[in-house]
PDB file of C-alpha atoms in Angstrom:
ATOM      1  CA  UNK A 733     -10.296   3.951  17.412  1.00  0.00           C
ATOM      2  CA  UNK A 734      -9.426   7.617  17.528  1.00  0.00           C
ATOM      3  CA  UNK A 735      -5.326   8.248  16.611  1.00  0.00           C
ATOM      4  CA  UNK A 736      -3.046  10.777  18.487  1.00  0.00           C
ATOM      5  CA  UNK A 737      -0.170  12.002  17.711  1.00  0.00           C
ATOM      6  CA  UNK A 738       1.530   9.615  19.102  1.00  0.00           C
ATOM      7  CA  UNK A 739       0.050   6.730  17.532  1.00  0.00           C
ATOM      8  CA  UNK A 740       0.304   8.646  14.113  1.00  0.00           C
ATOM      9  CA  UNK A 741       4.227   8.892  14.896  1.00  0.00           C
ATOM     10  CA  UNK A 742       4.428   5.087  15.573  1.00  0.00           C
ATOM     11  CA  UNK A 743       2.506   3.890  12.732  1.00  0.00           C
ATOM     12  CA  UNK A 744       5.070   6.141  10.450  1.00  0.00           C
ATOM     13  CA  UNK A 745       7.621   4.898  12.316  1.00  0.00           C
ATOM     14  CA  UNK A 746       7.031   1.243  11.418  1.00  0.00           C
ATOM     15  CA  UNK A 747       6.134   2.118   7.651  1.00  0.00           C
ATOM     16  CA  UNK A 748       9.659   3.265   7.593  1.00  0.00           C
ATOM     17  CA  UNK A 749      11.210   0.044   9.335  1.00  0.00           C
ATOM     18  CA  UNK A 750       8.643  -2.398  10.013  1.00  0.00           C
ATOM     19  CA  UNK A 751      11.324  -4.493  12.393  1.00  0.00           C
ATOM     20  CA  UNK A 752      11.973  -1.704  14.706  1.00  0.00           C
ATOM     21  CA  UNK A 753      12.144  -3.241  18.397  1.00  0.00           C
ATOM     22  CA  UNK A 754      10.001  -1.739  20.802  1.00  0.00           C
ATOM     23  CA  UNK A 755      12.839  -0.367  23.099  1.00  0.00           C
ATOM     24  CA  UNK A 756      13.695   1.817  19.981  1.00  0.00           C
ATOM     25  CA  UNK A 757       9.774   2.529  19.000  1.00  0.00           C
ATOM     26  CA  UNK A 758       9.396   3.344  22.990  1.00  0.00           C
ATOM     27  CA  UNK A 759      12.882   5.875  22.494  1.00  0.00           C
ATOM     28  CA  UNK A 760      11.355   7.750  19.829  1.00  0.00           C
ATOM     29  CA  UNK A 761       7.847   8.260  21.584  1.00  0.00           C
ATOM     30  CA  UNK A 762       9.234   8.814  24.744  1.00  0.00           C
ATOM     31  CA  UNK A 763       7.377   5.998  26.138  1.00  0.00           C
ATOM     32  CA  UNK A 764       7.649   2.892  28.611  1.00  0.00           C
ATOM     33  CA  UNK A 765       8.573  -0.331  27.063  1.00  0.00           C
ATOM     34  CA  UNK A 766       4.878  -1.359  28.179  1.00  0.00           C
ATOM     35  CA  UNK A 767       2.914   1.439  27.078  1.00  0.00           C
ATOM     36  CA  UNK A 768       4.635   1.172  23.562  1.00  0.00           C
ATOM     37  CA  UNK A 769       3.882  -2.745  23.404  1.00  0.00           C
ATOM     38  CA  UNK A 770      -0.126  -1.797  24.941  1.00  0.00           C
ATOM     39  CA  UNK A 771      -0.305   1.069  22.318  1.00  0.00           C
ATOM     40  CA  UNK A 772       0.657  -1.620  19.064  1.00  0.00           C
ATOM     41  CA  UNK A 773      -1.698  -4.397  20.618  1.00  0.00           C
ATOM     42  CA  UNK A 774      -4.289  -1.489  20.203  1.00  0.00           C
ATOM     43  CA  UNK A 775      -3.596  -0.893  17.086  1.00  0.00           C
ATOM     44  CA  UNK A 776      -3.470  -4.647  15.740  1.00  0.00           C
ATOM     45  CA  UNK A 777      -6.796  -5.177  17.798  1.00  0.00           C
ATOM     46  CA  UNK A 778      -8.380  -2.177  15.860  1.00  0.00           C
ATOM     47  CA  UNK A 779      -7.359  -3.799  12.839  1.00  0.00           C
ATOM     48  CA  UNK A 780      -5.132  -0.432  11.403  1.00  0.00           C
ATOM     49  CA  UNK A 781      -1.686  -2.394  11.840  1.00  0.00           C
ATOM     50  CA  UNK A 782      -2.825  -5.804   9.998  1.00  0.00           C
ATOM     51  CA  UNK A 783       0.914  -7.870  10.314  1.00  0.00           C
ATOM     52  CA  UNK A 784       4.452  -6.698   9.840  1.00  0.00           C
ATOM     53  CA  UNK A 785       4.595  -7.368   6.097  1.00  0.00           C
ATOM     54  CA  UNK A 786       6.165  -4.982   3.339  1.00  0.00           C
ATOM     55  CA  UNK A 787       2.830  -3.435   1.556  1.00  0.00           C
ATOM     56  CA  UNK A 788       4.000  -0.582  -0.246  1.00  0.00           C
ATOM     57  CA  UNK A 789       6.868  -0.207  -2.807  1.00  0.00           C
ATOM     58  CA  UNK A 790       7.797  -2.976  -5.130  1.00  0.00           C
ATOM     59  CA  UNK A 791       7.553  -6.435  -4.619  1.00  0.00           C
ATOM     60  CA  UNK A 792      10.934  -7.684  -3.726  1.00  0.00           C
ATOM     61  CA  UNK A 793      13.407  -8.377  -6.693  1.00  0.00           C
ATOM     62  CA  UNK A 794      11.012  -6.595  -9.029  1.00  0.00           C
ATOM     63  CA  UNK A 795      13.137  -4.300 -11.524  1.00  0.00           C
ATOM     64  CA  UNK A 796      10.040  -2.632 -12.800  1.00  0.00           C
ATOM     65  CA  UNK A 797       7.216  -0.574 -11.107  1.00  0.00           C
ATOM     66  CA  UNK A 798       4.352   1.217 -12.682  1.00  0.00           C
ATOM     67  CA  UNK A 799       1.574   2.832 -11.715  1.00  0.00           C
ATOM     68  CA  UNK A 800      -2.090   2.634 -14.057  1.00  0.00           C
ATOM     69  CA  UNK A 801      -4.965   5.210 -13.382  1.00  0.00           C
ATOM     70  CA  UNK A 802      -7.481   2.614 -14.395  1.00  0.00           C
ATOM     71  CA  UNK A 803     -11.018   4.692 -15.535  1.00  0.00           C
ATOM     72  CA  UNK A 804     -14.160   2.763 -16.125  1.00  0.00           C
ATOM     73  CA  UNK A 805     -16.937   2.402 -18.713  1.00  0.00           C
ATOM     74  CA  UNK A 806     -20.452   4.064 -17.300  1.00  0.00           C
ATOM     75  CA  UNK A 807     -22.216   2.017 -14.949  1.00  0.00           C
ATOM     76  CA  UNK A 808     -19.175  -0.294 -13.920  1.00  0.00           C
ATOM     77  CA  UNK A 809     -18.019  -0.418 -10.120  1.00  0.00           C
ATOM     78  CA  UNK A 810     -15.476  -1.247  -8.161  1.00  0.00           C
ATOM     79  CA  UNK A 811     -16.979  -4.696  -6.596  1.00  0.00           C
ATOM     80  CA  UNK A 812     -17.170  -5.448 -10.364  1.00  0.00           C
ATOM     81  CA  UNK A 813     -13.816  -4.705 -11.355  1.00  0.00           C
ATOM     82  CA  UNK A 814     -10.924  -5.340  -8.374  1.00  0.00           C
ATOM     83  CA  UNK A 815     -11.824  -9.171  -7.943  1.00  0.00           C
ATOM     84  CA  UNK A 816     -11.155  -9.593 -11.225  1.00  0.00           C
ATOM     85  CA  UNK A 817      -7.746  -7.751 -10.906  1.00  0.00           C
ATOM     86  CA  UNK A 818      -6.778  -9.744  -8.163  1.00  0.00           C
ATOM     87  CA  UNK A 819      -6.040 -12.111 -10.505  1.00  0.00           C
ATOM     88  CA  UNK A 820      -3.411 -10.438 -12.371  1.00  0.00           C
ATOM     89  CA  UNK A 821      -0.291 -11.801  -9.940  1.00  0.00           C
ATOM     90  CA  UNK A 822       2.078  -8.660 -10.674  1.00  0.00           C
ATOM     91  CA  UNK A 823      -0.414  -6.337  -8.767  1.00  0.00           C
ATOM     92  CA  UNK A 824       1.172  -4.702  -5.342  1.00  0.00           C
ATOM     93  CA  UNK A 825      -1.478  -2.225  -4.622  1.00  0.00           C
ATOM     94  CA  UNK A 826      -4.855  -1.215  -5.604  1.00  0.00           C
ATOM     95  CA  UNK A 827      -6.877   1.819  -4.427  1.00  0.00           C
ATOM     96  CA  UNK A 828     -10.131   3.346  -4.903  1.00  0.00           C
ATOM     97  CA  UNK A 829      -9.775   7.194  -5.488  1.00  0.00           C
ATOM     98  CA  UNK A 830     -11.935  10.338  -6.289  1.00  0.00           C
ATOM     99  CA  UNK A 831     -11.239  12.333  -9.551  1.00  0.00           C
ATOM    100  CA  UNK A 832     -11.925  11.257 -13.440  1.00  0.00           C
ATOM    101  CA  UNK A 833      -9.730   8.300 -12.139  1.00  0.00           C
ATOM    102  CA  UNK A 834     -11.608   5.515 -10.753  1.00  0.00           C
ATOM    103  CA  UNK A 835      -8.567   3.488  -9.493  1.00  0.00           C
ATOM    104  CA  UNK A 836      -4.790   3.854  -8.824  1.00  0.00           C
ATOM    105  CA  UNK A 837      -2.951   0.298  -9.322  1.00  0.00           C
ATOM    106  CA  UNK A 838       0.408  -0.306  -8.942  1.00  0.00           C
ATOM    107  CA  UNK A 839       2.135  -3.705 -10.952  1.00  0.00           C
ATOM    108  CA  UNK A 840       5.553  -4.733  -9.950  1.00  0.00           C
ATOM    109  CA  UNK A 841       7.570  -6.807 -12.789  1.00  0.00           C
ATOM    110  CA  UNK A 842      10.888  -8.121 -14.028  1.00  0.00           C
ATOM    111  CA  UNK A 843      11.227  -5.890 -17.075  1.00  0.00           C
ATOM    112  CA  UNK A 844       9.111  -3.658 -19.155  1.00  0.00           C
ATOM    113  CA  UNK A 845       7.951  -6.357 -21.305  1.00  0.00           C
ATOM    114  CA  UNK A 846       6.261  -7.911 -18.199  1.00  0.00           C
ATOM    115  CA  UNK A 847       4.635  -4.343 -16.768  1.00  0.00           C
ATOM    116  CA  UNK A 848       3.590  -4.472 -20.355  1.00  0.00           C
ATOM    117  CA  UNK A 849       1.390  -8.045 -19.946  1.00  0.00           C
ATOM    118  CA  UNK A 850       0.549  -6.926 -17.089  1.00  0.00           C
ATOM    119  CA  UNK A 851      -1.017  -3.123 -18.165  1.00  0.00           C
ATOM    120  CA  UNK A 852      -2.565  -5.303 -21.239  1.00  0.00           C
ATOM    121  CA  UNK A 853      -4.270  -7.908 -18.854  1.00  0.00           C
ATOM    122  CA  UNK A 854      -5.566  -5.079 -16.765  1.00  0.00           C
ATOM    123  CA  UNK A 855      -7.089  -3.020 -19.930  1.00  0.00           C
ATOM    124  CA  UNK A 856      -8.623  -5.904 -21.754  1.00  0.00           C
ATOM    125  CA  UNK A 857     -10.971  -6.163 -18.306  1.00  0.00           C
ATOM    126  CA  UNK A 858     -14.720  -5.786 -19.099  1.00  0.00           C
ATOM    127  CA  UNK A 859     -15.757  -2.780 -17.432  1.00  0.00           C
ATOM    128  CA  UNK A 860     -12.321  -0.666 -17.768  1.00  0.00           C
ATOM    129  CA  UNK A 861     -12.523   2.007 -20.040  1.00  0.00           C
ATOM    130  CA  UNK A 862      -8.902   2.913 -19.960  1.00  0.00           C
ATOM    131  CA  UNK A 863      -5.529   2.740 -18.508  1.00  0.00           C
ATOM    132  CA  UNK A 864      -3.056   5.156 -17.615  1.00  0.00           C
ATOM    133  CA  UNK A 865       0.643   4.215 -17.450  1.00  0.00           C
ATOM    134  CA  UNK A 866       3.683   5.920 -15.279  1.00  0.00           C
ATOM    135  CA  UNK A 867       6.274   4.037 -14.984  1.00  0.00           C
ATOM    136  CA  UNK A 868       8.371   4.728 -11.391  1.00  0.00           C
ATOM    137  CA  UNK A 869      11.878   5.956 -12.069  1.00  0.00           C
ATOM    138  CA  UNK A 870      13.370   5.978  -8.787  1.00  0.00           C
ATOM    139  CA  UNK A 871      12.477   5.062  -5.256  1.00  0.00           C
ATOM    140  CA  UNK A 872      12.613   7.552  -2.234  1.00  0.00           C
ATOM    141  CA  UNK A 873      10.805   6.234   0.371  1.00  0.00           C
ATOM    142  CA  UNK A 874       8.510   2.682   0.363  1.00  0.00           C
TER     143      UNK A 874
END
């Protein structure tokens, strides 16, 4: 499914407030009720708006955010690694990117001691050569 702008403003829209009502989503993209609520059963149906739940930012009533650039040893892949982070319960996010990094995961925790587990489970993974560690400071936005 091809995106226009208007799509593109909805979907930022909702990443912003995820419980907007569609009068208000059909205000801000000058819209009929209808067309709004056609346009977001497209978008469910194409699979890029998958539920209304929170994906980004911290897990709620985590104090502690942190993000590891996670690098592996030669010849390890992704399909070998991320099931086996799955299993480390503080993980919010994890993404596959280009660069000397081979993934960008983000663990939410109570304190630093548990980002800490957490960062230790990840690097004592066969296959991961090394980890990264920023910890977030502040929130902005998500």
């Amino acid at each position: 499914m091809a995106l226009d702008d208007r799509d593109r403003r909805m979907l930022d829209l909702l990443r912003r407030d995820a419980r907007l009502p569609i009068v208000t989503l059909a205000r801000e993209l000058n819209l009929s009720r209808s067309a709004t609520q056609e346009r977001l059963a497209k978008l469910q149906c194409a699979g890029i708006i998958d539920g209304f739940t929170i994906r980004e930012g911290a897990k709620a009533g985590a104090a502690q955010s942190a993000y590891l650039m996670v690098s592996f040893e030669g010849g390890f892949r992704c399909a070998q690694i991320v099931p086996k982070l799955r299993r480390v319960p503080s993980i919010g996010m994890i993404h596959s990117v280009t660069g000397p990094t081979d993934l960008i995961v983000r663990i939410d925790a109570d304190d630093m001691a548990g980002l800490e587990a957490s960062r230790s489970a990840i690097a004592a993974i066969d296959g991961v050569a090394s980890v990264s560690t920023s910890v977030v400071l502040d929130r902005h936005l998500g």
